[in-house]
């Protein structure tokens, strides 16, 4: 092949639309770091549900999470998570939040 990169691009072209989700996938962890960095223990974070976390925060955090979960689920639906999880695990789909 004269241009091996072209074959790689063509192989993944069907997933290019998912690049639009990258900002939403990065915004949620960034929001959590900005809000909680050094302010919450790892143990407390493990015990706290997203709904409980969002219940005491401004609406913008709910919006950021909703965008993250939509982006995550789009990637799972496209089959990307299957390549990135261990065999004994199945990809996690984030359900719509019950409260708002």
Coordinates of N, CA, C and O in Angstrom, one line a residue:
X1 N 0.8 -1.2 0.0 CA 0.0 0.0 0.0 C 0.9 1.2 0.0 O 1.8 1.3 0.8
X2 N 0.5 2.2 -0.8 CA 1.2 3.4 -0.9 C 0.9 4.3 0.3 O 1.7 5.0 0.8
X3 N -0.4 4.3 0.7 CA -0.8 5.2 1.8 C -1.5 4.3 2.9 O -2.7 4.2 2.9
X4 N -0.7 3.6 3.8 CA -1.3 2.7 4.7 C -2.3 3.4 5.7 O -3.3 2.8 6.2
X5 N -2.1 4.7 6.0 CA -3.0 5.4 6.8 C -4.4 5.5 6.2 O -5.4 5.6 7.0
X6 N -4.5 5.6 4.9 CA -5.8 5.7 4.3 C -6.6 4.4 4.5 O -7.9 4.5 4.7
X7 N -6.0 3.3 4.6 CA -6.8 2.0 5.0 C -7.3 2.1 6.4 O -8.4 1.7 6.7
X8 N -6.5 2.7 7.3 CA -6.9 2.8 8.7 C -8.1 3.8 8.8 O -9.0 3.6 9.5
X9 N -8.0 4.9 8.1 CA -9.1 5.9 8.1 C -10.3 5.3 7.5 O -11.4 5.4 8.1
X10 N -10.2 4.6 6.4 CA -11.4 3.9 5.8 C -12.0 2.9 6.7 O -13.3 2.8 6.8
X11 N -11.2 2.2 7.4 CA -11.7 1.1 8.3 C -12.5 1.7 9.5 O -13.5 1.0 9.9
X12 N -12.3 2.9 9.9 CA -13.0 3.5 11.0 C -13.9 4.6 10.6 O -14.5 5.3 11.5
X13 N -14.1 4.9 9.4 CA -14.9 6.0 8.9 C -16.3 6.0 9.4 O -16.9 7.0 9.7
X14 N -16.9 4.8 9.6 CA -18.3 4.7 10.0 C -18.5 5.2 11.5 O -19.6 5.5 11.9
X15 N -17.4 5.4 12.2 CA -17.5 5.9 13.6 C -17.0 7.3 13.7 O -17.0 7.9 14.8
X16 N -16.7 8.0 12.6 CA -16.3 9.4 12.7 C -17.3 10.3 13.4 O -17.0 11.3 14.1
X17 N -18.6 10.0 13.2 CA -19.6 10.9 13.8 C -19.6 10.9 15.3 O -20.0 11.8 15.9
X18 N -18.9 9.8 15.9 CA -18.8 9.8 17.3 C -17.8 10.8 17.9 O -17.9 11.1 19.1
X19 N -17.0 11.3 17.0 CA -16.0 12.3 17.5 C -16.8 13.5 18.1 O -16.2 14.2 18.9
X20 N -18.0 13.8 17.6 CA -18.8 14.9 18.1 C -19.1 14.7 19.6 O -19.4 15.7 20.3
X21 N -19.0 13.5 20.1 CA -19.3 13.3 21.5 C -18.1 13.5 22.4 O -18.3 13.5 23.7
X22 N -16.9 13.7 21.9 CA -15.7 13.8 22.8 C -15.8 14.9 23.8 O -15.6 14.7 25.0
X23 N -16.3 16.1 23.4 CA -16.4 17.2 24.4 C -17.3 16.8 25.6 O -17.0 17.1 26.7
X24 N -18.4 16.2 25.3 CA -19.4 15.8 26.4 C -18.7 14.7 27.2 O -18.9 14.6 28.5
X25 N -18.0 13.8 26.6 CA -17.3 12.7 27.4 C -16.2 13.3 28.3 O -16.0 12.7 29.4
X26 N -15.6 14.4 27.9 CA -14.6 15.0 28.7 C -15.1 16.0 29.8 O -14.5 16.2 30.8
X27 N -16.3 16.6 29.5 CA -16.8 17.6 30.3 C -17.3 17.1 31.7 O -17.1 17.8 32.7
X28 N -17.9 15.9 31.8 CA -18.3 15.4 33.0 C -17.2 15.1 34.0 O -17.2 15.6 35.2
X29 N -16.2 14.4 33.6 CA -15.0 14.2 34.6 C -14.4 15.5 35.0 O -14.0 15.7 36.1
X30 N -14.3 16.4 34.0 CA -13.7 17.7 34.3 C -14.5 18.5 35.3 O -14.0 19.1 36.3
X31 N -15.9 18.4 35.2 CA -16.8 19.1 36.1 C -16.6 18.5 37.5 O -16.6 19.2 38.5
X32 N -16.5 17.2 37.6 CA -16.3 16.5 38.9 C -15.0 16.9 39.6 O -14.9 17.2 40.8
X33 N -13.9 16.9 38.8 CA -12.6 17.3 39.3 C -12.6 18.8 39.8 O -12.2 19.1 40.9
X34 N -13.2 19.6 39.0 CA -13.3 21.1 39.4 C -14.1 21.2 40.7 O -13.7 22.1 41.5
X35 N -15.1 20.5 40.8 CA -16.0 20.6 42.0 C -15.5 19.9 43.2 O -15.6 20.4 44.3
X36 N -14.9 18.7 43.1 CA -14.6 17.9 44.2 C -13.1 17.6 44.4 O -12.8 16.9 45.4
X37 N -12.3 18.0 43.6 CA -10.9 17.7 43.8 C -10.4 18.0 45.2 O -10.5 19.1 45.7
X38 N -9.9 17.0 45.8 CA -9.4 17.1 47.2 C -10.4 17.4 48.3 O -10.1 17.7 49.4
X39 N -11.7 17.3 47.9 CA -12.8 17.7 48.8 C -13.6 16.5 49.2 O -14.5 16.6 50.1
X40 N -13.4 15.4 48.6 CA -14.2 14.2 48.9 C -13.3 13.0 48.9 O -12.4 12.9 48.0
X41 N -13.5 12.1 49.8 CA -12.6 10.9 49.9 C -13.0 9.9 48.8 O -14.2 9.9 48.3
X42 N -12.1 9.0 48.4 CA -12.4 8.0 47.4 C -13.5 7.1 47.9 O -14.4 6.7 47.2
X43 N -13.5 6.8 49.2 CA -14.6 5.9 49.8 C -15.9 6.6 49.7 O -16.9 5.9 49.4
X44 N -16.0 7.9 50.0 CA -17.3 8.6 50.0 C -17.8 8.7 48.5 O -18.9 8.5 48.2
X45 N -16.8 8.9 47.6 CA -17.2 9.0 46.2 C -17.8 7.6 45.7 O -18.7 7.6 44.9
X46 N -17.2 6.5 46.1 CA -17.7 5.2 45.7 C -19.1 4.9 46.2 O -19.8 4.2 45.6
X47 N -19.5 5.5 47.4 CA -20.8 5.3 47.9 C -21.9 6.2 47.5 O -23.0 6.0 47.8
X48 N -21.5 7.3 46.7 CA -22.4 8.3 46.3 C -23.0 8.1 44.9 O -22.2 7.9 44.0
X49 N -24.3 8.0 44.8 CA -24.9 7.8 43.5 C -24.9 9.1 42.7 O -24.8 10.2 43.3
X50 N -25.0 9.0 41.4 CA -25.0 10.2 40.6 C -26.3 11.1 41.0 O -26.2 12.3 41.1
X51 N -27.4 10.4 41.1 CA -28.6 11.2 41.5 C -28.4 12.0 42.8 O -28.8 13.1 42.9
X52 N -27.8 11.3 43.8 CA -27.6 12.0 45.1 C -26.6 13.1 44.9 O -26.8 14.2 45.5
X53 N -25.6 12.9 44.2 CA -24.6 13.9 43.9 C -25.2 15.1 43.2 O -25.0 16.3 43.7
X54 N -26.0 14.9 42.2 CA -26.6 16.0 41.5 C -27.7 16.7 42.2 O -28.0 17.9 41.9
X55 N -28.3 16.1 43.2 CA -29.4 16.7 43.9 C -29.0 17.9 44.7 O -29.8 18.8 44.9
X56 N -27.8 18.0 45.1 CA -27.3 19.2 45.8 C -26.5 20.2 45.0 O -25.8 21.0 45.5
X57 N -26.5 20.0 43.7 CA -25.7 20.8 42.8 C -26.5 21.7 41.8 O -27.6 21.4 41.6
X58 N -25.9 22.7 41.3 CA -26.6 23.6 40.3 C -27.1 22.8 39.1 O -26.5 21.8 38.8
X59 N -28.1 23.3 38.4 CA -28.7 22.6 37.3 C -27.6 22.3 36.2 O -27.7 21.3 35.5
X60 N -26.6 23.2 36.1 CA -25.6 23.0 35.0 C -24.9 21.6 35.1 O -24.6 21.0 34.1
X61 N -24.8 21.1 36.3 CA -24.1 19.8 36.5 C -25.0 18.7 36.0 O -24.5 17.7 35.4
X62 N -26.3 18.9 36.2 CA -27.3 17.9 35.6 C -27.2 17.9 34.1 O -27.2 16.8 33.5
X63 N -27.1 19.0 33.5 CA -27.0 19.2 32.1 C -25.8 18.5 31.6 O -25.8 17.8 30.6
X64 N -24.6 18.8 32.2 CA -23.4 18.2 31.8 C -23.4 16.7 31.9 O -23.0 15.9 31.0
X65 N -24.0 16.1 33.0 CA -24.2 14.7 33.2 C -25.1 14.1 32.1 O -24.8 13.1 31.5
X66 N -26.2 14.8 31.8 CA -27.1 14.3 30.8 C -26.4 14.2 29.4 O -26.6 13.2 28.6
X67 N -25.6 15.2 29.1 CA -24.9 15.2 27.8 C -23.8 14.1 27.8 O -23.6 13.4 26.8
X68 N -23.1 13.9 29.0 CA -22.2 12.8 29.1 C -22.9 11.4 28.9 O -22.4 10.6 28.1
X69 N -24.0 11.2 29.6 CA -24.6 9.9 29.5 C -25.1 9.6 28.0 O -25.0 8.5 27.6
X70 N -25.6 10.7 27.4 CA -26.1 10.5 26.0 C -24.9 10.1 25.1 O -25.0 9.2 24.2
X71 N -23.8 10.8 25.3 CA -22.6 10.5 24.5 C -22.0 9.1 24.8 O -21.7 8.4 23.9
X72 N -22.0 8.8 26.1 CA -21.5 7.4 26.4 C -22.4 6.4 25.8 O -21.9 5.4 25.2
X73 N -23.7 6.5 25.9 CA -24.6 5.5 25.4 C -24.5 5.4 23.9 O -24.7 4.3 23.3
X74 N -24.2 6.5 23.2 CA -24.1 6.5 21.7 C -22.8 5.7 21.4 O -22.8 4.9 20.4
X75 N -21.8 5.8 22.2 CA -20.5 5.0 21.9 C -20.8 3.6 22.2 O -20.3 2.7 21.5
X76 N -21.5 3.2 23.3 CA -21.8 1.8 23.6 C -22.7 1.2 22.5 O -22.4 0.1 22.0
X77 N -23.7 2.0 22.0 CA -24.6 1.5 20.9 C -23.8 1.3 19.6 O -24.1 0.4 18.9
X78 N -22.7 2.0 19.4 CA -21.9 1.9 18.2 C -21.0 0.7 18.3 O -20.3 0.3 17.4
X79 N -20.9 0.1 19.5 CA -20.1 -1.1 19.7 C -18.6 -0.7 20.2 O -17.8 -1.6 20.3
X80 N -18.4 0.5 20.5 CA -17.0 0.9 20.8 C -16.6 0.3 22.2 O -15.5 -0.1 22.4
X81 N -17.5 0.2 23.1 CA -17.2 -0.2 24.5 C -16.8 -1.7 24.4 O -16.0 -2.2 25.3
X82 N -17.3 -2.5 23.5 CA -17.0 -3.9 23.4 C -15.5 -4.2 23.2 O -15.0 -5.1 23.7
X83 N -14.9 -3.2 22.6 CA -13.5 -3.4 22.3 C -12.6 -3.0 23.5 O -11.4 -3.2 23.5
X84 N -13.2 -2.3 24.4 CA -12.4 -1.7 25.5 C -12.8 -2.1 26.9 O -12.3 -1.6 27.8
X85 N -13.5 -3.2 27.0 CA -13.8 -3.8 28.3 C -13.3 -5.2 28.4 O -13.2 -5.9 27.3
X86 N -13.0 -5.7 29.6 CA -12.6 -7.0 29.7 C -13.7 -8.0 29.3 O -14.9 -7.7 29.4
X87 N -13.3 -9.2 28.9 CA -14.3 -10.1 28.4 C -15.4 -10.5 29.4 O -16.5 -10.7 29.1
X88 N -15.0 -10.5 30.7 CA -16.0 -10.9 31.7 C -16.9 -9.8 32.1 O -17.9 -9.9 32.8
X89 N -16.7 -8.6 31.5 CA -17.5 -7.4 31.8 C -18.4 -7.1 30.5 O -17.9 -7.3 29.4
X90 N -19.6 -6.6 30.7 CA -20.3 -6.1 29.6 C -20.3 -4.6 29.6 O -20.2 -4.0 30.7
X91 N -20.5 -4.0 28.5 CA -20.5 -2.5 28.4 C -21.7 -2.0 29.3 O -22.7 -2.5 29.3
X92 N -21.4 -0.9 30.0 CA -22.4 -0.3 30.9 C -23.2 0.8 30.1 O -22.6 1.7 29.5
X93 N -24.5 0.7 30.1 CA -25.4 1.7 29.5 C -25.9 2.5 30.7 O -26.3 1.9 31.7
X94 N -25.8 3.8 30.6 CA -26.2 4.7 31.7 C -27.7 5.0 31.5 O -28.1 5.5 30.5
X95 N -28.5 4.6 32.4 CA -30.0 4.8 32.3 C -30.3 6.3 32.5 O -29.5 7.1 33.1
X96 N -31.4 6.7 31.9 CA -31.9 8.1 32.1 C -32.1 8.3 33.6 O -32.6 7.4 34.3
X97 N -31.8 9.4 34.1 CA -32.0 9.7 35.5 C -33.5 9.9 35.8 O -34.3 10.4 35.0
X98 N -33.9 9.4 37.0 CA -35.3 9.4 37.4 C -35.8 10.8 37.8 O -36.8 11.2 37.5
X99 N -34.9 11.5 38.5 CA -35.4 12.8 39.0 C -34.7 13.9 38.2 O -33.7 13.7 37.6
X100 N -35.3 15.0 38.2 CA -34.8 16.2 37.5 C -35.3 17.4 38.1 O -36.3 17.7 38.6

